[in-house]
Amino acid sequence: MNKKFLSAILFGALMVSSTGTFVSCKDYDDDIDNINKELTDIKSKLSDLESKVTTGGAYVTKIESVEGGLKVSVSDGTSYNLTIAGTPAGSTVVIDKTTGEISIDGTPTGFFATTGTTPQGESTAPYVKDGFWYFYDDATKAFVKSEYKASGNAWAVQKGDSVVLHIPNEAGVMQEITLPTSSSALTALNATPSNWTSGKNIAWSKAGADVTWAGKKGNVTAGQLLIGQLGSETATVTPASYDLGAQELTLVDIDGKTAPVTVTATAAEGDYVTDRAASPSGKWNLAIAMTDEVTADNIATAFTKKVNGVDKNVKYALAVNGTVMTGYEYVIDTQTVNESKTNTAYNKANIGLASVNVALGTSTLSLNAATAAQAYDSYLTFEGANKTLAEAKGITVDGMNITVPATAAATPGLSVTVNILDITGKIAKNNVALTIAGASVSETETVAPVSIKISTVNSFSVDLGTIFTNLDANIAQNADATKTTVTTADGNFFALTNTTAANGLFNVAGNDKIAFKKADGGAATIAARNATKAVITLNYIGSKYTTAAKDLANIYGTFNLTLTLKDAQGNELKKVIVPVTVSKPEFDDYYTANQYAGWNEGVLSSVIDNSTQDTPAFTMPTNLYTINKKADGTGMTDAQPGYVYTYKKAAVDNSEVKEVVSITFNDVVKDGFLKTTDYKVKANKKVVTVNALTGVSNAAADNTISVSKEFTMKLAPAFNKAKLVYYTNGVAGTVAAVNADGIIAPLTGDGTANKPKNGLALQYGDEEIAVSTTAIPASESDDHKLGGYKVTTGSAATGAVVVEFAKSAESAGGSVNLESGNTGVKIADLNAGQGGELVVTFTDYAGIKTQATIEYKK
């Protein structure tokens, strides 16, 4: 294997069960809930950690393998335990800084660490799969399975100035989180080449004669190699504060060979490039130039290699300080010798600039793509009346640089002459009208982070602090609020009104979409310098957002928005970075438990009503929740949620778990008894639709966001509330007296002073009836009810509740019968001093049995 050195420490960690296949058995519900809670807690910690290091300037100082997972320490003194209780600590995997050899728990493996990516663009860092470590073999260009077992399915890889956490998300799916380990660490670089790809045919020729040229590259001699300027590319870095322009950038092939070019990064500030070193948005322009190794004799093949005897373009990756940060997708595609001979002199009418907007101060103007492709060199001049105007205003040019003093702000009617020497050795020039900024561009500032939830609210407020109240007076006077924009380089953020997809930026324009507010909430103006808040309105109609994300999951996370003030000509004056974290709405954002629906500390109690149906089926009580209100008083959503029940199916197998949208008695009644009384219920409601920015609006482009909440429902038959009570001179007791004839006398008296209650009563809530055939007849009747239910000792066929009397098996005495008339209950063969337990069974017309008991004694 190729021993490429990687100063790294890997930590195996965290054995996590997937949450996607949990079986809801009663004995394990608490364990599952705890695991889900811990996974959600890890998600919250990771989100906070990412936000802190990407926008807050912090970095990781230490990673430790601890019981249950990983401990991440941060430069601000905080730490995060990414653990699940009861899981083992992971293996400690160390890469020797000198030899690069990987050791696991102190045992050398014979494998050596490599850096960068595979030809397919995959990271070559070791990883865990199926419980074993896999290492990349440079010789075979493939990963190989080692014999070394890993104790967990999550780990961390420290590479140079960053660390990559491989850890399951709340759904049990592996994710990669890249974090810096120093204040100047680069954790990610996203660059998609469009100019440096196959088929671009970079133009070149040999000068046919000597040329006297006033540009930076100087005079040209006959036979000299002249190369067209290569188009620039863009790159976005994380964290945004990383200074890409100060790093060594190279293009390398899969064999590690460096291309004969120089790569330069300059901060991309919008319509112009300033002389600042850093890019507050994290976005950079990349330009390349060929080195002296490239000559007229080898340029056609300097960036190719023979494949089966045919010259093929070499594919390169972009490396930062020697570390490969992209896939192998860059190509330097030059013209062949024969193609170079077809180049002709450039048409001066086509000469132009990439942008005509010019900031105050010193800026660099660039040729448009068509001009640059044929231009060997270029410079700017002022000529004729434009020279006079420029001198009067103090505006100067040097090469492609232009300097505009503050006194020349908003100068109208100025054109610059663009002079080019094309690749054929011909000189051409053309006048281009310029737009001069109305004010100087001030420094970019960052405001406090904003957190928003996707909901039916379509705007959020940004606290500007004193940024706009302390604006330079020149900027305040020249700013045009209608030209204000909010942009983000991340295409996964919400698409905003007037959306365009230029260079991955998603824009909103117009003061009706960005409203500036004073401290008291009133409308503010930039000119008055009284704006302390900016209210940003998203593209939202009804219950539908628009987003640029193709995957719904990507709309969540932290995004850096850039709020930009411009003048009437569209020149940028001020930029404000707004870190925004987007999270999923919660059930409680839309619903509140209805206090009158039978809730008790989050548990729903529900009684089966068997009084009106012949074949009753369980239905969820209505209005379990009240719908929360928006600021305008309308409901957050339009209806109650739907429900899915998880329960044990008693009629088949008491351990079988079933999920259904409704529960029937056949599922849960066995041998006449309601065997399952506790149910897991999931309330669910689709609340918001997000329409992906695909250029079309159709069902395939729509993604619905739902909110849900699980709760326990306790179910009981109506007569489960019935109980037996025995009165003695108006006092309710728990032991019924049996007289000398073996009779428990029925209830008499009405509870008044002259008629105290005595005897055995059947009680249901506030109602009572005597335990006698007079009150509980053999034939059901509307005149004999308890709690609204007809009671009888006969049949339940017509909807009555059948009452039967018996004693428990351990009780003394013989048969138990409800005697005729008002006699009461007789227990045969009971001797003095003996007792037992009287059992009354209630059977409703659906066959559900419930019981009440009371002790008796003779």
GROMACS .gro file of N, CA, C and O in nm, residues 164-205:
model
  168
  164VAL      N    1  -1.443   1.443   1.121
  164VAL     CA    2  -1.569   1.401   1.061
  164VAL      C    3  -1.637   1.302   1.155
  164VAL      O    4  -1.581   1.196   1.186
  165LEU      N    5  -1.754   1.340   1.206
  165LEU     CA    6  -1.833   1.250   1.289
  165LEU      C    7  -1.922   1.165   1.200
  165LEU      O    8  -1.996   1.218   1.116
  166HIS      N    9  -1.916   1.034   1.216
  166HIS     CA   10  -2.006   0.941   1.148
  166HIS      C   11  -2.100   0.888   1.256
  166HIS      O   12  -2.059   0.811   1.342
  167ILE      N   13  -2.225   0.932   1.250
  167ILE     CA   14  -2.315   0.905   1.362
  167ILE      C   15  -2.458   0.893   1.311
  167ILE      O   16  -2.497   0.962   1.217
  168PRO      N   17  -2.539   0.800   1.368
  168PRO     CA   18  -2.677   0.786   1.319
  168PRO      C   19  -2.762   0.908   1.355
  168PRO      O   20  -2.740   0.972   1.458
  169ASN      N   21  -2.855   0.942   1.266
  169ASN     CA   22  -2.952   1.047   1.299
  169ASN      C   23  -3.067   0.987   1.377
  169ASN      O   24  -3.063   0.868   1.415
  170GLU      N   25  -3.172   1.068   1.401
  170GLU     CA   26  -3.282   1.019   1.485
  170GLU      C   27  -3.359   0.905   1.422
  170GLU      O   28  -3.435   0.835   1.490
  171ALA      N   29  -3.339   0.881   1.290
  171ALA     CA   30  -3.405   0.768   1.223
  171ALA      C   31  -3.313   0.647   1.212
  171ALA      O   32  -3.349   0.547   1.151
  172GLY      N   33  -3.192   0.656   1.272
  172GLY     CA   34  -3.100   0.544   1.267
  172GLY      C   35  -3.016   0.541   1.140
  172GLY      O   36  -2.940   0.447   1.119
  173VAL      N   37  -3.028   0.642   1.054
  173VAL     CA   38  -2.953   0.646   0.928
  173VAL      C   39  -2.822   0.720   0.950
  173VAL      O   40  -2.819   0.827   1.011
  174MET      N   41  -2.711   0.662   0.899
  174MET     CA   42  -2.580   0.724   0.920
  174MET      C   43  -2.571   0.860   0.851
  174MET      O   44  -2.621   0.878   0.741
  175GLN      N   45  -2.507   0.953   0.917
  175GLN     CA   46  -2.483   1.086   0.861
  175GLN      C   47  -2.339   1.126   0.891
  175GLN      O   48  -2.276   1.071   0.981
  176GLU      N   49  -2.286   1.218   0.813
  176GLU     CA   50  -2.151   1.268   0.834
  176GLU      C   51  -2.157   1.415   0.873
  176GLU      O   52  -2.220   1.495   0.804
  177ILE      N   53  -2.091   1.450   0.984
  177ILE     CA   54  -2.086   1.588   1.032
  177ILE      C   55  -1.940   1.630   1.035
  177ILE      O   56  -1.860   1.571   1.108
  178THR      N   57  -1.902   1.730   0.955
  178THR     CA   58  -1.763   1.777   0.950
  178THR      C   59  -1.748   1.903   1.034
  178THR      O   60  -1.823   1.998   1.017
  179LEU      N   61  -1.649   1.902   1.125
  179LEU     CA   62  -1.629   2.013   1.217
  179LEU      C   63  -1.481   2.053   1.216
  179LEU      O   64  -1.393   1.967   1.201
  180PRO      N   65  -1.451   2.183   1.232
  180PRO     CA   66  -1.312   2.227   1.235
  180PRO      C   67  -1.246   2.195   1.369
  180PRO      O   68  -1.312   2.193   1.473
  181THR      N   69  -1.114   2.172   1.366
  181THR     CA   70  -1.039   2.149   1.489
  181THR      C   71  -0.940   2.262   1.515
  181THR      O   72  -0.854   2.250   1.601
  182SER      N   73  -0.951   2.371   1.440
  182SER     CA   74  -0.875   2.492   1.467
  182SER      C   75  -0.953   2.609   1.413
  182SER      O   76  -1.047   2.592   1.335
  183SER      N   77  -0.915   2.729   1.454
  183SER     CA   78  -0.990   2.847   1.413
  183SER      C   79  -0.977   2.874   1.265
  183SER      O   80  -1.057   2.948   1.207
  184SER      N   81  -0.877   2.814   1.200
  184SER     CA   82  -0.857   2.838   1.056
  184SER      C   83  -0.884   2.713   0.974
  184SER      O   84  -0.835   2.699   0.863
  185ALA      N   85  -0.962   2.622   1.027
  185ALA     CA   86  -0.984   2.494   0.960
  185ALA      C   87  -1.087   2.506   0.848
  185ALA      O   88  -1.185   2.578   0.859
  186LEU      N   89  -1.062   2.433   0.741
  186LEU     CA   90  -1.157   2.421   0.631
  186LEU      C   91  -1.225   2.286   0.643
  186LEU      O   92  -1.158   2.181   0.637
  187THR      N   93  -1.357   2.284   0.664
  187THR     CA   94  -1.427   2.158   0.681
  187THR      C   95  -1.496   2.109   0.555
  187THR      O   96  -1.524   1.992   0.542
  188ALA      N   97  -1.527   2.200   0.463
  188ALA     CA   98  -1.593   2.157   0.339
  188ALA      C   99  -1.568   2.260   0.230
  188ALA      O  100  -1.558   2.380   0.257
  189LEU      N  101  -1.556   2.213   0.106
  189LEU     CA  102  -1.543   2.300  -0.009
  189LEU      C  103  -1.631   2.244  -0.120
  189LEU      O  104  -1.612   2.130  -0.164
  190ASN      N  105  -1.730   2.321  -0.158
  190ASN     CA  106  -1.821   2.278  -0.264
  190ASN      C  107  -1.793   2.358  -0.390
  190ASN      O  108  -1.801   2.482  -0.388
  191ALA      N  109  -1.759   2.291  -0.498
  191ALA     CA  110  -1.730   2.358  -0.625
  191ALA      C  111  -1.775   2.268  -0.738
  191ALA      O  112  -1.737   2.151  -0.744
  192THR      N  113  -1.859   2.321  -0.824
  192THR     CA  114  -1.906   2.244  -0.939
  192THR      C  115  -1.853   2.310  -1.066
  192THR      O  116  -1.898   2.418  -1.103
  193PRO      N  117  -1.756   2.249  -1.133
  193PRO     CA  118  -1.695   2.313  -1.249
  193PRO      C  119  -1.789   2.316  -1.369
  193PRO      O  120  -1.862   2.221  -1.395
  194SER      N  121  -1.788   2.427  -1.438
  194SER     CA  122  -1.863   2.436  -1.563
  194SER      C  123  -1.772   2.476  -1.677
  194SER      O  124  -1.787   2.431  -1.791
  195ASN      N  125  -1.672   2.562  -1.648
  195ASN     CA  126  -1.577   2.603  -1.751
  195ASN      C  127  -1.463   2.504  -1.766
  195ASN      O  128  -1.408   2.489  -1.875
  196TRP      N  129  -1.425   2.438  -1.656
  196TRP     CA  130  -1.311   2.346  -1.661
  196TRP      C  131  -1.362   2.204  -1.681
  196TRP      O  132  -1.346   2.116  -1.596
  197THR      N  133  -1.428   2.180  -1.790
  197THR     CA  134  -1.482   2.049  -1.823
  197THR      C  135  -1.448   2.016  -1.968
  197THR      O  136  -1.411   2.102  -2.046
  198SER      N  137  -1.463   1.890  -2.001
  198SER     CA  138  -1.431   1.844  -2.136
  198SER      C  139  -1.518   1.915  -2.238
  198SER      O  140  -1.636   1.937  -2.216
  199GLY      N  141  -1.457   1.953  -2.353
  199GLY     CA  142  -1.531   2.016  -2.460
  199GLY      C  143  -1.519   2.166  -2.463
  199GLY      O  144  -1.574   2.232  -2.552
  200LYS      N  145  -1.447   2.228  -2.368
  200LYS     CA  146  -1.434   2.374  -2.365
  200LYS      C  147  -1.332   2.426  -2.467
  200LYS      O  148  -1.338   2.540  -2.508
  201ASN      N  149  -1.235   2.339  -2.507
  201ASN     CA  150  -1.140   2.375  -2.611
  201ASN      C  151  -1.075   2.512  -2.587
  201ASN      O  152  -1.100   2.610  -2.657
  202ILE      N  153  -0.992   2.519  -2.484
  202ILE     CA  154  -0.922   2.643  -2.452
  202ILE      C  155  -0.839   2.685  -2.573
  202ILE      O  156  -0.755   2.610  -2.624
  203ALA      N  157  -0.863   2.808  -2.618
  203ALA     CA  158  -0.802   2.854  -2.743
  203ALA      C  159  -0.656   2.896  -2.723
  203ALA      O  160  -0.621   2.955  -2.620
  204TRP      N  161  -0.572   2.870  -2.823
  204TRP     CA  162  -0.433   2.914  -2.821
  204TRP      C  163  -0.380   2.922  -2.964
  204TRP      O  164  -0.431   2.858  -3.055
  205SER      N  165  -0.280   3.005  -2.982
  205SER     CA  166  -0.215   3.018  -3.113
  205SER      C  167  -0.072   3.065  -3.092
  205SER      O  168  -0.033   3.105  -2.980
   0.00000   0.00000   0.00000
